Each structure stands twice: as structure tokens, then as C-alpha cells.
Amino acid sequence: MSKLGFIGLGIMGTPMAGHLLAAGHTLYVHTIGAVPEAIGAAGATVCESGKAVAEQAEIIFVIVPDTPDVAKVLFDEAGVAEGLAPGKIVVDMSSISPVETKEYAARIEALGCDYVDAPVSGGEVGAKGATLSIMVGAKDAVFETVKPYFELMGKNITLVGGIGAGQTAKVANQMIVAMNIEAVGEALLFAARAGADPARVREALMGGFASSKILELHGDRMVKRTFDPGFRIALHQKDLNLALSAGRKMGLSLPNTATCQELFNACAARGGSGWDHSGMVKALELLADFEIGESAD
């Protein structure tokens, strides 16, 4: 069994770390705030810093909210970099900037260690069920070393390319997810305003070409008005900011990505930063002055 480190025990990280523990690996953990009881009870060793995790573990997994958070975990005082020794591997499973990812990798590699970017898709459901899609940027040999651990956390594991390629794939994923949420919200709002039962419309569409995970899971949230995250709007805003910023640098027009970001911005302005991203439908409902759960005139 391997000595592994895990930093970031939030909605996603807690079940992911749990799968590593359940497989019998020794796990050293660190997180902001209290370590979830289930992780401690399963036998993880709680460390006071990222440095302490890196001193003990051979491979260190990180999953935190944003680019600056990864920088703090890795390079602040008592961060991971201070505890590394040559030959160790740092695996960042956060969703952050591909540009900064390459910079962080260069700094870790200068210490004689390897770096992997491996953002995930599938949300809390995928994390709990170990069915995450994992998009990986790494050297081929390093990927083969960490792949068995990814297989404990996910199902669709793809080496996309070199460092930064995983993050690029994740940004593309988030663009598609946002646009699908907008499409499902718009369609269900249309159906409800036209007088149809949106729950039955969703059920009918699930059997046809419009079927999707977004329609299945988030369409259900929209109909039932359950917007507890899930995946918070604030995090999806961060991901779309990465897409739009990179698009500007490359001279790309990304009009529908920009529209989705504006809808998320409208939700945030109404106190919805912490809503599940399916809550984008509330911005569409505001524009229509009609909610999916209402009766049509």
C-alpha cells in the first residue's frame, strides 16, 4: 500500500480521499477547518500543514477552489513545496488556470519532483460514487504511476496531453456544462409558460435526442426547486472567467459562454453565488417574470 497525501477536504475532496482510504492506502491529510469525522475515523493521519503532508507522502493530491488557493497550498510558508523531496509527485485535481498550472509545475519540477494536473468533472455525485471524469496533463510515465489512484476515484480517465492540457480540457467541459444548463432552463421555462407540466416534459425529453445528464439531474433540480450545491455558481463563474480570459488572449469570440456568465452574474447579484449552478434558471425566470413552478395564465 502507498503513502498518499490529500489536501482539501471539501464537498469533492472528502469522498475522494475516502476512496483512497477504503482501498487500504495510508493517507496524510490537511484542510482548512476541521477534518471531516468520517476521514479521521477511517484512519487518516491529520497533519498541521501542507509541508507535513508532503514530508510523509509519496504522492500528494490537492483539490481546492481556485488558482490562488493552489498557489497558497503549494508555495506559502509551511506549504507543500517545503516538504518535498526529489522523486515525489504533486497531483493538482483543482480546476484552475492552465497558464498558472504550467508555472506551478515548473517550480515543483525544479525541486526534482513531478507534477500532474488532473481536474475532475462529475460533481458531488461523481465524487461519492467514484465515477468522476478525470482529465489529465502529465508525462506518460508519471500518468501510469498515478493512474491506479485515479481509478479509485473515477471512471473516465484520459491523458489529454502535457502539463496544462488537463486544465484546458476542464475549461472546455465547463463551457459545455454551462451552455447545457442554459438550454435546459430555457426549454423547461418555455414549456411551463406555455402551460405544460415541466416535470412531464422533462420525462418525455429524457427518452429522445435531447436527453443529457444535465436534463436528468439539473432539470430535476429546476422542477423541484432544489438549488443546494452540488457545484456552486461562484465556482462555475471562476471557470467561465478562465475561458473568457483565455479566449480574449487567443482572439476567440465565445458568445454563448459570455451569455452564460452574465446569467450567473445575475444570480450572484441576487445573493445566489452559493446556489447550485442549476440555479442559473432563476436568472432566466427573472427575465421572463415567471417561475417554472408557477401556473401559466
GROMACS .gro file of C-alpha atoms in nm:
model
  297
    1MET     CA    1   0.000   0.000   0.000
    2SER     CA    2   0.115   0.354  -0.076
    3LYS     CA    3   0.174   0.658   0.142
    4LEU     CA    4  -0.051   0.926  -0.004
    5GLY     CA    5  -0.129   1.284   0.088
    6PHE     CA    6  -0.459   1.465   0.039
    7ILE     CA    7  -0.513   1.839   0.082
    8GLY     CA    8  -0.861   1.992   0.056
    9LEU     CA    9  -1.143   1.800   0.223
   10GLY     CA   10  -1.447   1.985   0.093
   11ILE     CA   11  -1.757   1.862  -0.090
   12MET     CA   12  -1.543   1.689  -0.352
   13GLY     CA   13  -1.226   1.610  -0.162
   14THR     CA   14  -1.384   1.428   0.131
   15PRO     CA   15  -1.535   1.140  -0.068
   16MET     CA   16  -1.233   1.125  -0.300
   17ALA     CA   17  -0.999   1.089  -0.004
   18GLY     CA   18  -1.239   0.833   0.142
   19HIS     CA   19  -1.199   0.609  -0.164
   20LEU     CA   20  -0.820   0.611  -0.123
   21LEU     CA   21  -0.856   0.515   0.242
   22ALA     CA   22  -1.108   0.242   0.162
   23ALA     CA   23  -0.853   0.087  -0.076
   24GLY     CA   24  -0.615   0.046   0.215
   25HIS     CA   25  -0.367   0.325   0.142
   26THR     CA   26  -0.202   0.523   0.420
   27LEU     CA   27  -0.336   0.877   0.395
   28TYR     CA   28  -0.197   1.201   0.539
   29VAL     CA   29  -0.449   1.486   0.522
   30HIS     CA   30  -0.470   1.862   0.570
   31THR     CA   31  -0.759   2.100   0.515
   32ILE     CA   32  -0.887   2.440   0.623
   33GLY     CA   33  -1.109   2.392   0.925
   34ALA     CA   34  -1.194   2.065   1.087
   35VAL     CA   35  -1.115   1.735   0.918
   36PRO     CA   36  -1.444   1.554   0.846
   37GLU     CA   37  -1.517   1.294   1.112
   38ALA     CA   38  -1.553   1.017   0.853
   39ILE     CA   39  -1.198   1.074   0.728
   40GLY     CA   40  -1.047   1.071   1.074
   41ALA     CA   41  -1.248   0.765   1.174
   42ALA     CA   42  -1.126   0.580   0.865
   43GLY     CA   43  -0.768   0.608   0.984
   44ALA     CA   44  -0.623   0.913   0.809
   45THR     CA   45  -0.336   1.092   0.978
   46VAL     CA   46  -0.420   1.460   1.027
   47CYS     CA   47  -0.131   1.698   0.954
   48GLU     CA   48  -0.097   2.059   1.062
   49SER     CA   49   0.030   2.184   0.725
   50GLY     CA   50   0.087   2.102   0.361
   51LYS     CA   51   0.458   2.075   0.441
   52ALA     CA   52   0.386   1.799   0.693
   53VAL     CA   53   0.174   1.611   0.438
   54ALA     CA   54   0.449   1.633   0.175
   55GLU     CA   55   0.716   1.514   0.419
   56GLN     CA   56   0.523   1.191   0.482
   57ALA     CA   57   0.356   1.113   0.148
   58GLU     CA   58   0.498   0.987  -0.180
   59ILE     CA   59   0.216   1.134  -0.389
   60ILE     CA   60   0.026   1.443  -0.277
   61PHE     CA   61  -0.324   1.512  -0.411
   62VAL     CA   62  -0.466   1.865  -0.393
   63ILE     CA   63  -0.822   1.981  -0.462
   64VAL     CA   64  -0.906   2.337  -0.358
   65PRO     CA   65  -1.137   2.602  -0.509
   66ASP     CA   66  -0.925   2.839  -0.721
   67THR     CA   67  -0.587   2.925  -0.870
   68PRO     CA   68  -0.468   3.141  -0.577
   69ASP     CA   69  -0.568   2.865  -0.335
   70VAL     CA   70  -0.343   2.617  -0.515
   71ALA     CA   71  -0.057   2.868  -0.502
   72LYS     CA   72  -0.102   2.905  -0.124
   73VAL     CA   73  -0.117   2.529  -0.066
   74LEU     CA   74   0.197   2.472  -0.268
   75PHE     CA   75   0.419   2.772  -0.204
   76ASP     CA   76   0.317   2.961   0.112
   77GLU     CA   77   0.515   2.919   0.433
   78ALA     CA   78   0.478   2.556   0.551
   79GLY     CA   79   0.333   2.471   0.211
   80VAL     CA   80   0.377   2.152   0.014
   81ALA     CA   81   0.694   2.268  -0.163
   82GLU     CA   82   0.880   2.298   0.167
   83GLY     CA   83   0.815   1.933   0.248
   84LEU     CA   84   0.903   1.777  -0.086
   85ALA     CA   85   1.200   1.557  -0.162
   86PRO     CA   86   1.317   1.450  -0.510
   87GLY     CA   87   1.106   1.179  -0.669
   88LYS     CA   88   0.774   1.277  -0.514
   89ILE     CA   89   0.466   1.363  -0.722
   90VAL     CA   90   0.221   1.652  -0.677
   91VAL     CA   91  -0.122   1.596  -0.833
   92ASP     CA   92  -0.347   1.903  -0.856
   93MET     CA   93  -0.710   1.799  -0.907
   94SER     CA   94  -0.845   2.153  -0.867
   95SER     CA   95  -0.991   2.345  -1.162
   96ILE     CA   96  -0.757   2.638  -1.224
   97SER     CA   97  -0.580   2.839  -1.491
   98PRO     CA   98  -0.380   2.636  -1.745
   99VAL     CA   99  -0.123   2.919  -1.759
  100GLU     CA  100  -0.056   2.922  -1.385
  101THR     CA  101  -0.060   2.540  -1.385
  102LYS     CA  102   0.245   2.538  -1.611
  103GLU     CA  103   0.421   2.789  -1.384
  104TYR     CA  104   0.346   2.584  -1.072
  105ALA     CA  105   0.466   2.268  -1.245
  106ALA     CA  106   0.798   2.432  -1.337
  107ARG     CA  107   0.856   2.531  -0.975
  108ILE     CA  108   0.776   2.182  -0.845
  109GLU     CA  109   0.988   2.014  -1.114
  110ALA     CA  110   1.282   2.238  -1.017
  111LEU     CA  111   1.273   2.058  -0.681
  112GLY     CA  112   1.325   1.723  -0.854
  113CYS     CA  113   0.959   1.622  -0.834
  114ASP     CA  114   0.687   1.555  -1.091
  115TYR     CA  115   0.365   1.747  -1.138
  116VAL     CA  116   0.027   1.636  -1.271
  117ASP     CA  117  -0.279   1.848  -1.342
  118ALA     CA  118  -0.593   1.636  -1.318
  119PRO     CA  119  -0.915   1.836  -1.282
  120VAL     CA  120  -1.237   1.642  -1.246
  121SER     CA  121  -1.595   1.655  -1.366
  122GLY     CA  122  -1.898   1.484  -1.220
  123GLY     CA  123  -1.969   1.691  -0.912
  124GLU     CA  124  -2.053   1.566  -0.567
  125VAL     CA  125  -2.246   1.270  -0.708
  126GLY     CA  126  -1.944   1.156  -0.910
  127ALA     CA  127  -1.707   1.210  -0.618
  128LYS     CA  128  -1.922   0.999  -0.386
  129GLY     CA  129  -1.979   0.727  -0.643
  130ALA     CA  130  -1.616   0.719  -0.766
  131THR     CA  131  -1.744   0.788  -1.118
  132LEU     CA  132  -1.562   1.115  -1.186
  133SER     CA  133  -1.423   1.202  -1.526
  134ILE     CA  134  -1.057   1.292  -1.476
  135MET     CA  135  -0.876   1.498  -1.739
  136VAL     CA  136  -0.500   1.463  -1.704
  137GLY     CA  137  -0.199   1.665  -1.810
  138ALA     CA  138   0.125   1.480  -1.737
  139LYS     CA  139   0.427   1.296  -1.874
  140ASP     CA  140   0.333   0.948  -1.995
  141ALA     CA  141   0.534   0.763  -1.731
  142VAL     CA  142   0.405   0.979  -1.447
  143PHE     CA  143   0.049   0.926  -1.565
  144GLU     CA  144   0.095   0.550  -1.548
  145THR     CA  145   0.221   0.586  -1.191
  146VAL     CA  146  -0.081   0.783  -1.068
  147LYS     CA  147  -0.347   0.617  -1.283
  148PRO     CA  148  -0.424   0.336  -1.032
  149TYR     CA  149  -0.519   0.601  -0.774
  150PHE     CA  150  -0.734   0.787  -1.024
  151GLU     CA  151  -0.916   0.460  -1.090
  152LEU     CA  152  -1.023   0.456  -0.725
  153MET     CA  153  -1.188   0.797  -0.769
  154GLY     CA  154  -1.320   0.798  -1.125
  155LYS     CA  155  -1.424   0.601  -1.431
  156ASN     CA  156  -1.338   0.807  -1.740
  157ILE     CA  157  -0.967   0.880  -1.702
  158THR     CA  158  -0.795   1.041  -2.001
  159LEU     CA  159  -0.440   1.157  -2.054
  160VAL     CA  160  -0.513   1.466  -2.262
  161GLY     CA  161  -0.154   1.577  -2.311
  162GLY     CA  162   0.129   1.753  -2.131
  163ILE     CA  163   0.110   1.981  -1.827
  164GLY     CA  164  -0.185   2.221  -1.859
  165ALA     CA  165  -0.378   2.006  -2.105
  166GLY     CA  166  -0.598   1.866  -1.831
  167GLN     CA  167  -0.692   2.215  -1.716
  168THR     CA  168  -0.765   2.319  -2.075
  169ALA     CA  169  -1.000   2.021  -2.114
  170LYS     CA  170  -1.174   2.110  -1.787
  171VAL     CA  171  -1.237   2.468  -1.901
  172ALA     CA  172  -1.390   2.330  -2.222
  173ASN     CA  173  -1.603   2.095  -2.012
  174GLN     CA  174  -1.732   2.382  -1.801
  175MET     CA  175  -1.825   2.581  -2.110
  176ILE     CA  176  -2.033   2.290  -2.238
  177VAL     CA  177  -2.196   2.229  -1.899
  178ALA     CA  178  -2.293   2.595  -1.861
  179MET     CA  179  -2.447   2.610  -2.206
  180ASN     CA  180  -2.638   2.287  -2.144
  181ILE     CA  181  -2.775   2.425  -1.816
  182GLU     CA  182  -2.890   2.736  -2.001
  183ALA     CA  183  -3.054   2.529  -2.274
  184VAL     CA  184  -3.238   2.303  -2.027
  185GLY     CA  185  -3.351   2.600  -1.818
  186GLU     CA  186  -3.475   2.789  -2.122
  187ALA     CA  187  -3.662   2.486  -2.257
  188LEU     CA  188  -3.831   2.398  -1.928
  189LEU     CA  189  -3.924   2.762  -1.872
  190PHE     CA  190  -4.075   2.773  -2.222
  191ALA     CA  191  -4.272   2.455  -2.154
  192ALA     CA  192  -4.402   2.576  -1.818
  193ARG     CA  193  -4.500   2.920  -1.950
  194ALA     CA  194  -4.685   2.752  -2.239
  195GLY     CA  195  -4.896   2.563  -1.985
  196ALA     CA  196  -4.730   2.218  -1.998
  197ASP     CA  197  -4.620   2.030  -1.690
  198PRO     CA  198  -4.239   2.082  -1.689
  199ALA     CA  199  -4.181   1.759  -1.497
  200ARG     CA  200  -4.362   1.558  -1.764
  201VAL     CA  201  -4.192   1.749  -2.043
  202ARG     CA  202  -3.856   1.664  -1.888
  203GLU     CA  203  -3.960   1.299  -1.862
  204ALA     CA  204  -4.062   1.293  -2.227
  205LEU     CA  205  -3.739   1.457  -2.342
  206MET     CA  206  -3.529   1.208  -2.146
  207GLY     CA  207  -3.628   0.943  -2.400
  208GLY     CA  208  -3.518   1.139  -2.705
  209PHE     CA  209  -3.224   1.311  -2.870
  210ALA     CA  210  -3.234   1.597  -2.617
  211SER     CA  211  -3.154   1.359  -2.332
  212SER     CA  212  -2.847   1.452  -2.126
  213LYS     CA  213  -2.706   1.433  -1.775
  214ILE     CA  214  -2.791   1.800  -1.734
  215LEU     CA  215  -3.153   1.739  -1.827
  216GLU     CA  216  -3.165   1.435  -1.599
  217LEU     CA  217  -3.004   1.585  -1.290
  218HIS     CA  218  -3.031   1.962  -1.317
  219GLY     CA  219  -3.364   1.959  -1.497
  220ASP     CA  220  -3.496   1.771  -1.196
  221ARG     CA  221  -3.348   2.035  -0.965
  222MET     CA  222  -3.516   2.311  -1.165
  223VAL     CA  223  -3.855   2.145  -1.148
  224LYS     CA  224  -3.826   2.058  -0.779
  225ARG     CA  225  -3.664   2.394  -0.687
  226THR     CA  226  -3.371   2.232  -0.507
  227PHE     CA  227  -3.067   2.456  -0.552
  228ASP     CA  228  -2.841   2.346  -0.267
  229PRO     CA  229  -2.495   2.267  -0.413
  230GLY     CA  230  -2.384   2.048  -0.583
  231PHE     CA  231  -2.147   2.273  -0.762
  232ARG     CA  232  -2.168   2.636  -0.660
  233ILE     CA  233  -2.237   2.915  -0.908
  234ALA     CA  234  -1.932   3.103  -0.775
  235LEU     CA  235  -1.706   2.817  -0.883
  236HIS     CA  236  -1.864   2.797  -1.228
  237GLN     CA  237  -1.817   3.173  -1.265
  238LYS     CA  238  -1.449   3.120  -1.191
  239ASP     CA  239  -1.425   2.853  -1.462
  240LEU     CA  240  -1.600   3.065  -1.723
  241ASN     CA  241  -1.373   3.357  -1.636
  242LEU     CA  242  -1.082   3.132  -1.729
  243ALA     CA  243  -1.248   3.050  -2.060
  244LEU     CA  244  -1.330   3.411  -2.148
  245SER     CA  245  -0.987   3.540  -2.043
  246ALA     CA  246  -0.809   3.276  -2.250
  247GLY     CA  247  -1.045   3.339  -2.539
  248ARG     CA  248  -0.955   3.708  -2.543
  249LYS     CA  249  -0.584   3.624  -2.546
  250MET     CA  250  -0.636   3.386  -2.840
  251GLY     CA  251  -0.865   3.624  -3.029
  252LEU     CA  252  -1.164   3.389  -2.996
  253SER     CA  253  -1.525   3.503  -2.976
  254LEU     CA  254  -1.714   3.289  -2.723
  255PRO     CA  255  -2.060   3.450  -2.732
  256ASN     CA  256  -2.264   3.177  -2.564
  257THR     CA  257  -2.007   3.129  -2.290
  258ALA     CA  258  -2.029   3.503  -2.225
  259THR     CA  259  -2.410   3.487  -2.210
  260CYS     CA  260  -2.399   3.206  -1.955
  261GLN     CA  261  -2.153   3.404  -1.746
  262GLU     CA  262  -2.386   3.703  -1.748
  263LEU     CA  263  -2.673   3.482  -1.630
  264PHE     CA  264  -2.452   3.350  -1.348
  265ASN     CA  265  -2.359   3.710  -1.267
  266ALA     CA  266  -2.728   3.798  -1.240
  267CYS     CA  267  -2.779   3.511  -0.996
  268ALA     CA  268  -2.480   3.623  -0.790
  269ALA     CA  269  -2.616   3.978  -0.778
  270ARG     CA  270  -2.931   3.837  -0.616
  271GLY     CA  271  -2.734   3.653  -0.349
  272GLY     CA  272  -2.702   3.329  -0.544
  273SER     CA  273  -2.326   3.273  -0.550
  274GLY     CA  274  -2.375   2.972  -0.327
  275TRP     CA  275  -2.662   2.819  -0.525
  276ASP     CA  276  -2.608   2.506  -0.728
  277HIS     CA  277  -2.523   2.605  -1.085
  278SER     CA  278  -2.860   2.471  -1.199
  279GLY     CA  279  -2.988   2.786  -1.028
  280MET     CA  280  -2.894   2.972  -1.349
  281VAL     CA  281  -3.258   2.911  -1.439
  282LYS     CA  282  -3.355   3.174  -1.182
  283ALA     CA  283  -3.193   3.443  -1.396
  284LEU     CA  284  -3.396   3.324  -1.695
  285GLU     CA  285  -3.710   3.325  -1.480
  286LEU     CA  286  -3.637   3.680  -1.371
  287LEU     CA  287  -3.616   3.791  -1.734
  288ALA     CA  288  -3.946   3.615  -1.806
  289ASP     CA  289  -4.116   3.729  -1.483
  290PHE     CA  290  -4.229   3.369  -1.446
  291GLU     CA  291  -4.107   3.071  -1.246
  292ILE     CA  292  -4.117   2.710  -1.366
  293GLY     CA  293  -4.327   2.612  -1.065
  294GLU     CA  294  -4.599   2.868  -1.135
  295SER     CA  295  -4.923   2.809  -1.323
  296ALA     CA  296  -4.942   2.967  -1.666
  297ASP     CA  297  -5.212   3.230  -1.730
   0.00000   0.00000   0.00000
